Every structure is written in structure tokens, then in C-alpha cells.
Amino acid sequence: MADDAFYYAFEERHRGSRTLIKSRLSIYLPFVNPLMEFYSRPSAVDLGCGRGEWLELMAENGFNAKGIDINDRMLEVSRSLGFSVEKMDAVEALEALNDNSQAVVTAFHLVEHLPFETVDKLVKEAQRVLVPGGILIIETPNPENLIVSSTNFYLDPTHLRPIPPQLLSFLVEYHGFFRHKILRLQQPIDVLTTKTTLWNVFSGVSPDYAVVAQKGSSDAGMLSKFDSIFDISKPVGTKIDQMALKYDEDRTAEKSQLLKALTEKLDQASNAIALLSSRLAETESRLQRAEDDVKAARERAEASERRAEMERERVGRLELELNAVYNSRSWRVTRPLRLVFHQARLIKGQGFAARTKTIVKSVAKPILVRSITFFDSHPALRSRCINFIRKFGLYDNTRAFYRRVMYGRQEPQPAAARPVTDIELQQLSPRAHRIYLQLKEAMERHGRDDCR
């Protein structure tokens, strides 16, 4: 077994400070303070008093408290704080006390160090030494907390086995206590108000619990003072089934929220699909209309092609018929007659004189053009012809007739030529100046020819 110094150091590390433990133990004051109304400076014994936190609370609230422990280092600390303590076995200390001598018997984190037979005897002896209406408080680690029962309980090498709340509560009932209440302690403050995780199920159950039992009394008035504090309809702490149920409820709520979100997304997707379906239907409708239009256009094109083919065939037939007419003997025989009828219609429309001039012009103009072309290609002959016409005085009449045939009534007037200045001639390039002189010479020569 570990020595006293080791266990004291271990308690200092893992039990918590005196201030923390004292604040935790104050939860029991409402169970014990009513006794002050019925007993003058009532006695209290704390089994396994340790560093004396409960002894200090008892003294502050008017109790005559005594501590029992077997650890010399713990007893030394308690004595240094002025508390009445004694080194002694817990059961033996109870056996040494008189019947109905103690108002309060407490054992904080003691019974997990003892064999069950010893715990049984401790509860039995506590029932004997308590005054009527006296209070027994036993606090121990809660094995309902899975982390405690599987790990933390065995952190203390002096622990033997965890004791379930149902067993300890049955034990006090079995040994004749009037009533009892289970207090589950030290759970996180917000464990029941925040979202529960799987870790909360494992560790969020109250890590400690206490069984607070009251000895019966014939004084009903005294017992009634404790009715509200022992009301079992107002549970203290968290149980494993609470945490498991809350975990399920939170998961159900999460699933409901997730389902709601998924439903909303599904609705959005459905709306989107419906919109896309509508657009697809509209697109398919437009596509069908376009296909119908293409089909109709194709049919119209095919009909037009058929009509065109029919027209080509008809034109071919007409051409064949026309060629047959043109090649026929009757067409050749009636050609003079058709020309006469044609000229008669033109004379009727234009008048005899105008039509005669037109005929003469249309006949004479090609002859004159060919003659001029011929004479231009034979300059010597052209010169002799002009001299011959001049000799007989017919030059002016011949010239006037030529111009009437070629140009009609109005003789074309040449555009007035602006004389070129010396400055402009100087600005010409040598090649342009040479071309200008050649053109000028040709025009002068042409003028001389006309005069001849």
C-alpha cells in the first residue's frame, strides 16, 4: 500500500484544492442545517476526514465536528487548522460511539476503499449512533459515468471497486433509514443545455454521487422540515439514461434539421428540374416548329423545282415548235409579207416621212461607217475622193449629209479647249511634254485634213 506522503501528494494533484472541495461540499448544508433547530450544538463525525474541508464547514455552521482518518499526513494538516481529529479505523470509531449520539455521520470518498462487508457494517453502525432525524451522507465515484467506471476510478491505487448508486441506496434502506435521496454531482454545468455529443454520453454523467439518508423520528414536525430537500421528484445531477436520451433527441433534431434542409434543397432541385423541363419542352416545341418550317420549305422548294422542270420542259417544247416554225417553208414564204406588215405598223405609228428617214439612216449609217473605215485605211484614195467632191462643189453637202446621218439634227459641238500656259508646260515631266506636243501636232494635222 502506498505510504501516507504519496497519498497526500496524490490527493493534492487529483482531488482538487481545499477551496474547491469546500465549495462542492456546501451542497449538503441544506440537509444538515435544519437539525440546528432541534439540537443544541449537535455532534458530527466525518469518517475519512482528509484535509478537513467538511470539518471546517461544520464548525462554521455551529456543529461540534470530529474527524477520523488513518493517514498521518492528512491528520497533520487538519490539526494544523485547529480541527479535532483522531487516527482510527472508521468502523471502529463508530462502534466506540454511543447510541443516538451523532446528528450527522459523513463518509466522503471512503467506501470505495473498503470491502463491501465493511461498508455494510459502517451503514449499520451509522444508523445506530445517529440521533432521531439524524443525517448520513456517503459520497463516492459514480460508475454510471463510463469514463469514471472504466478509467478514472482506477487512477487511485487504493480503490477496490465502484459501488453503483442502486446498491448503496438499497443498503441504507435495508438498515432501516426512514428515507434517502441520491444526489449525482460534479457534472458540467451546461451538459443538459448544449448539444450532446457521444463524448458527453461517456463523460457528461455526474462523475460522483452521494446517498443522503435520514434516520426516522417520532417527531413528525421535525421530519417535515426535511420534506422539500428530500423530494425525490426534484433529481440532482445527470444520469446515464438522461444523457443517452438527450443524445438521441439531439441526433433526431439534427436529422430533422438535415432532413428539412435536404427537403428544401430537393424542392429547389425539383423546381429547377421543372423549370428546365418547361424550357426543354419550349425548346422542343421551337425545334419541332423549325423542323416543320424546314419540311415545308423543302416541300415548297421541291414543288418549285418540279414547276421549274415543267417550265423548262414547256420552254423546250416551245423552242422546238418555234424552230419548227422558223424552219418551215411557210415561214420563209411569208417573210416579205411580214416585213411589209411590220413596216406598215411602224409608218402608222411614226408617220411616213419620219419612218422613211429612219430607214434611210439605218441603211446609210452602216455603209458610211464601213466607207470611212475603208478610206482611213487608204489615205491616198481618201485624198483623191475629197478632191473629186470639192471639184464638183459637193463637199459641203456631202459633209452635212454625213453629219445628219451620224449625229442626227444637232451636230456635236466640241468642247472649248483651254490654252495651256507656259507655266503649266514647264511643270510637265519630259515624257508628258513630249506626249502633249505629239497630240497638238496630230490635232493640227487633222484640222488641215478637214480643211482640204
PDB file of N, CA, C and O in Angstrom, residues 221-258:
ATOM      1  N   GLY A 221     -43.088  16.778  13.208  1.00  0.00           N
ATOM      2  CA  GLY A 221     -42.797  18.173  12.886  1.00  0.00           C
ATOM      3  C   GLY A 221     -41.366  18.349  12.468  1.00  0.00           C
ATOM      4  O   GLY A 221     -41.060  19.126  11.535  1.00  0.00           O
ATOM      5  N   MET A 222     -40.463  17.647  13.142  1.00  0.00           N
ATOM      6  CA  MET A 222     -39.062  17.751  12.776  1.00  0.00           C
ATOM      7  C   MET A 222     -38.828  17.164  11.385  1.00  0.00           C
ATOM      8  O   MET A 222     -38.147  17.755  10.551  1.00  0.00           O
ATOM      9  N   LEU A 223     -39.421  15.994  11.120  1.00  0.00           N
ATOM     10  CA  LEU A 223     -39.217  15.354   9.812  1.00  0.00           C
ATOM     11  C   LEU A 223     -39.770  16.212   8.666  1.00  0.00           C
ATOM     12  O   LEU A 223     -39.229  16.220   7.567  1.00  0.00           O
ATOM     13  N   SER A 224     -40.867  16.926   8.955  1.00  0.00           N
ATOM     14  CA  SER A 224     -41.460  17.751   7.893  1.00  0.00           C
ATOM     15  C   SER A 224     -40.526  18.868   7.430  1.00  0.00           C
ATOM     16  O   SER A 224     -40.657  19.369   6.311  1.00  0.00           O
ATOM     17  N   LYS A 225     -39.599  19.280   8.298  1.00  0.00           N
ATOM     18  CA  LYS A 225     -38.643  20.308   7.923  1.00  0.00           C
ATOM     19  C   LYS A 225     -37.739  19.861   6.764  1.00  0.00           C
ATOM     20  O   LYS A 225     -37.141  20.691   6.083  1.00  0.00           O
ATOM     21  N   PHE A 226     -37.658  18.547   6.583  1.00  0.00           N
ATOM     22  CA  PHE A 226     -36.754  17.995   5.561  1.00  0.00           C
ATOM     23  C   PHE A 226     -37.504  17.513   4.308  1.00  0.00           C
ATOM     24  O   PHE A 226     -36.878  16.983   3.387  1.00  0.00           O
ATOM     25  N   ASP A 227     -38.822  17.696   4.299  1.00  0.00           N
ATOM     26  CA  ASP A 227     -39.599  17.134   3.180  1.00  0.00           C
ATOM     27  C   ASP A 227     -39.159  17.694   1.822  1.00  0.00           C
ATOM     28  O   ASP A 227     -38.996  16.947   0.854  1.00  0.00           O
ATOM     29  N   SER A 228     -38.990  18.990   1.756  1.00  0.00           N
ATOM     30  CA  SER A 228     -38.664  19.594   0.448  1.00  0.00           C
ATOM     31  C   SER A 228     -37.278  19.190  -0.041  1.00  0.00           C
ATOM     32  O   SER A 228     -37.078  18.928  -1.228  1.00  0.00           O
ATOM     33  N   ILE A 229     -36.317  19.126   0.889  1.00  0.00           N
ATOM     34  CA  ILE A 229     -34.961  18.798   0.473  1.00  0.00           C
ATOM     35  C   ILE A 229     -34.830  17.337   0.066  1.00  0.00           C
ATOM     36  O   ILE A 229     -33.983  16.969  -0.748  1.00  0.00           O
ATOM     37  N   PHE A 230     -35.701  16.473   0.602  1.00  0.00           N
ATOM     38  CA  PHE A 230     -35.672  15.050   0.252  1.00  0.00           C
ATOM     39  C   PHE A 230     -36.664  14.701  -0.864  1.00  0.00           C
ATOM     40  O   PHE A 230     -36.862  13.531  -1.163  1.00  0.00           O
ATOM     41  N   ASP A 231     -37.269  15.723  -1.466  1.00  0.00           N
ATOM     42  CA  ASP A 231     -38.247  15.481  -2.531  1.00  0.00           C
ATOM     43  C   ASP A 231     -37.544  14.809  -3.732  1.00  0.00           C
ATOM     44  O   ASP A 231     -36.725  15.417  -4.419  1.00  0.00           O
ATOM     45  N   ILE A 232     -37.885  13.538  -3.933  1.00  0.00           N
ATOM     46  CA  ILE A 232     -37.198  12.787  -5.000  1.00  0.00           C
ATOM     47  C   ILE A 232     -37.712  13.160  -6.385  1.00  0.00           C
ATOM     48  O   ILE A 232     -37.163  12.716  -7.399  1.00  0.00           O
ATOM     49  N   SER A 233     -38.805  13.956  -6.447  1.00  0.00           N
ATOM     50  CA  SER A 233     -39.292  14.405  -7.756  1.00  0.00           C
ATOM     51  C   SER A 233     -38.420  15.516  -8.335  1.00  0.00           C
ATOM     52  O   SER A 233     -38.627  15.938  -9.469  1.00  0.00           O
ATOM     53  N   LYS A 234     -37.467  15.987  -7.529  1.00  0.00           N
ATOM     54  CA  LYS A 234     -36.526  17.001  -7.983  1.00  0.00           C
ATOM     55  C   LYS A 234     -35.120  16.402  -7.995  1.00  0.00           C
ATOM     56  O   LYS A 234     -34.336  16.621  -7.066  1.00  0.00           O
ATOM     57  N   PRO A 235     -34.790  15.615  -9.030  1.00  0.00           N
ATOM     58  CA  PRO A 235     -33.489  14.929  -9.052  1.00  0.00           C
ATOM     59  C   PRO A 235     -32.346  15.916  -9.192  1.00  0.00           C
ATOM     60  O   PRO A 235     -32.501  17.025  -9.724  1.00  0.00           O
ATOM     61  N   VAL A 236     -31.197  15.512  -8.715  1.00  0.00           N
ATOM     62  CA  VAL A 236     -29.990  16.333  -8.771  1.00  0.00           C
ATOM     63  C   VAL A 236     -28.967  15.599  -9.636  1.00  0.00           C
ATOM     64  O   VAL A 236     -28.724  14.407  -9.442  1.00  0.00           O
ATOM     65  N   GLY A 237     -28.369  16.320 -10.599  1.00  0.00           N
ATOM     66  CA  GLY A 237     -27.323  15.727 -11.422  1.00  0.00           C
ATOM     67  C   GLY A 237     -27.859  15.079 -12.692  1.00  0.00           C
ATOM     68  O   GLY A 237     -29.032  15.192 -13.040  1.00  0.00           O
ATOM     69  N   THR A 238     -26.957  14.383 -13.375  1.00  0.00           N
ATOM     70  CA  THR A 238     -27.300  13.742 -14.645  1.00  0.00           C
ATOM     71  C   THR A 238     -27.054  12.236 -14.577  1.00  0.00           C
ATOM     72  O   THR A 238     -26.043  11.786 -14.048  1.00  0.00           O
ATOM     73  N   LYS A 239     -28.007  11.501 -15.167  1.00  0.00           N
ATOM     74  CA  LYS A 239     -27.917  10.034 -15.205  1.00  0.00           C
ATOM     75  C   LYS A 239     -27.532   9.600 -16.611  1.00  0.00           C
ATOM     76  O   LYS A 239     -27.683  10.344 -17.582  1.00  0.00           O
ATOM     77  N   ILE A 240     -27.096   8.354 -16.705  1.00  0.00           N
ATOM     78  CA  ILE A 240     -26.674   7.828 -17.991  1.00  0.00           C
ATOM     79  C   ILE A 240     -27.836   7.767 -18.972  1.00  0.00           C
ATOM     80  O   ILE A 240     -27.682   8.061 -20.159  1.00  0.00           O
ATOM     81  N   ASP A 241     -29.044   7.407 -18.463  1.00  0.00           N
ATOM     82  CA  ASP A 241     -30.180   7.323 -19.372  1.00  0.00           C
ATOM     83  C   ASP A 241     -30.598   8.716 -19.854  1.00  0.00           C
ATOM     84  O   ASP A 241     -31.061   8.883 -20.981  1.00  0.00           O
ATOM     85  N   GLN A 242     -30.421   9.752 -19.002  1.00  0.00           N
ATOM     86  CA  GLN A 242     -30.701  11.121 -19.433  1.00  0.00           C
ATOM     87  C   GLN A 242     -29.793  11.529 -20.592  1.00  0.00           C
ATOM     88  O   GLN A 242     -30.256  12.071 -21.595  1.00  0.00           O
ATOM     89  N   MET A 243     -28.507  11.260 -20.409  1.00  0.00           N
ATOM     90  CA  MET A 243     -27.552  11.647 -21.441  1.00  0.00           C
ATOM     91  C   MET A 243     -27.791  10.880 -22.736  1.00  0.00           C
ATOM     92  O   MET A 243     -27.720  11.444 -23.830  1.00  0.00           O
ATOM     93  N   ALA A 244     -28.094   9.586 -22.610  1.00  0.00           N
ATOM     94  CA  ALA A 244     -28.350   8.789 -23.813  1.00  0.00           C
ATOM     95  C   ALA A 244     -29.600   9.287 -24.532  1.00  0.00           C
ATOM     96  O   ALA A 244     -29.626   9.402 -25.767  1.00  0.00           O
ATOM     97  N   LEU A 245     -30.661   9.598 -23.735  1.00  0.00           N
ATOM     98  CA  LEU A 245     -31.891  10.103 -24.331  1.00  0.00           C
ATOM     99  C   LEU A 245     -31.663  11.456 -24.985  1.00  0.00           C
ATOM    100  O   LEU A 245     -32.151  11.713 -26.099  1.00  0.00           O
ATOM    101  N   LYS A 246     -30.919  12.323 -24.282  1.00  0.00           N
ATOM    102  CA  LYS A 246     -30.643  13.649 -24.866  1.00  0.00           C
ATOM    103  C   LYS A 246     -29.802  13.519 -26.133  1.00  0.00           C
ATOM    104  O   LYS A 246     -30.002  14.248 -27.114  1.00  0.00           O
ATOM    105  N   TYR A 247     -28.867  12.586 -26.108  1.00  0.00           N
ATOM    106  CA  TYR A 247     -28.059  12.354 -27.308  1.00  0.00           C
ATOM    107  C   TYR A 247     -28.960  11.938 -28.475  1.00  0.00           C
ATOM    108  O   TYR A 247     -28.834  12.452 -29.591  1.00  0.00           O
ATOM    109  N   ASP A 248     -29.892  11.026 -28.188  1.00  0.00           N
ATOM    110  CA  ASP A 248     -30.813  10.581 -29.239  1.00  0.00           C
ATOM    111  C   ASP A 248     -31.694  11.734 -29.717  1.00  0.00           C
ATOM    112  O   ASP A 248     -31.945  11.886 -30.922  1.00  0.00           O
ATOM    113  N   GLU A 249     -32.187  12.539 -28.743  1.00  0.00           N
ATOM    114  CA  GLU A 249     -33.038  13.659 -29.117  1.00  0.00           C
ATOM    115  C   GLU A 249     -32.272  14.671 -29.962  1.00  0.00           C
ATOM    116  O   GLU A 249     -32.804  15.184 -30.970  1.00  0.00           O
ATOM    117  N   ASP A 250     -31.017  14.955 -29.564  1.00  0.00           N
ATOM    118  CA  ASP A 250     -30.216  15.903 -30.341  1.00  0.00           C
ATOM    119  C   ASP A 250     -29.932  15.357 -31.736  1.00  0.00           C
ATOM    120  O   ASP A 250     -29.963  16.093 -32.727  1.00  0.00           O
ATOM    121  N   ARG A 251     -29.648  14.047 -31.787  1.00  0.00           N
ATOM    122  CA  ARG A 251     -29.402  13.442 -33.120  1.00  0.00           C
ATOM    123  C   ARG A 251     -30.674  13.496 -33.956  1.00  0.00           C
ATOM    124  O   ARG A 251     -30.626  13.749 -35.165  1.00  0.00           O
ATOM    125  N   THR A 252     -31.807  13.227 -33.295  1.00  0.00           N
ATOM    126  CA  THR A 252     -33.079  13.290 -34.022  1.00  0.00           C
ATOM    127  C   THR A 252     -33.339  14.702 -34.523  1.00  0.00           C
ATOM    128  O   THR A 252     -33.782  14.901 -35.663  1.00  0.00           O
ATOM    129  N   ALA A 253     -33.034  15.700 -33.648  1.00  0.00           N
ATOM    130  CA  ALA A 253     -33.216  17.095 -34.064  1.00  0.00           C
ATOM    131  C   ALA A 253     -32.282  17.435 -35.222  1.00  0.00           C
ATOM    132  O   ALA A 253     -32.684  18.111 -36.174  1.00  0.00           O
ATOM    133  N   GLU A 254     -31.041  16.959 -35.127  1.00  0.00           N
ATOM    134  CA  GLU A 254     -30.091  17.200 -36.214  1.00  0.00           C
ATOM    135  C   GLU A 254     -30.574  16.557 -37.509  1.00  0.00           C
ATOM    136  O   GLU A 254     -30.506  17.156 -38.583  1.00  0.00           O
ATOM    137  N   LYS A 255     -31.065  15.316 -37.361  1.00  0.00           N
ATOM    138  CA  LYS A 255     -31.569  14.629 -38.553  1.00  0.00           C
ATOM    139  C   LYS A 255     -32.782  15.353 -39.120  1.00  0.00           C
ATOM    140  O   LYS A 255     -32.935  15.438 -40.348  1.00  0.00           O
ATOM    141  N   SER A 256     -33.636  15.863 -38.184  1.00  0.00           N
ATOM    142  CA  SER A 256     -34.808  16.609 -38.656  1.00  0.00           C
ATOM    143  C   SER A 256     -34.374  17.866 -39.403  1.00  0.00           C
ATOM    144  O   SER A 256     -34.918  18.198 -40.465  1.00  0.00           O
ATOM    145  N   GLN A 257     -33.396  18.581 -38.813  1.00  0.00           N
ATOM    146  CA  GLN A 257     -32.896  19.779 -39.481  1.00  0.00           C
ATOM    147  C   GLN A 257     -32.248  19.420 -40.817  1.00  0.00           C
ATOM    148  O   GLN A 257     -32.443  20.125 -41.817  1.00  0.00           O
ATOM    149  N   LEU A 258     -31.473  18.321 -40.795  1.00  0.00           N
ATOM    150  CA  LEU A 258     -30.839  17.884 -42.035  1.00  0.00           C
ATOM    151  C   LEU A 258     -31.886  17.483 -43.063  1.00  0.00           C
ATOM    152  O   LEU A 258     -31.781  17.832 -44.244  1.00  0.00           O
TER     153      LEU A 258
END
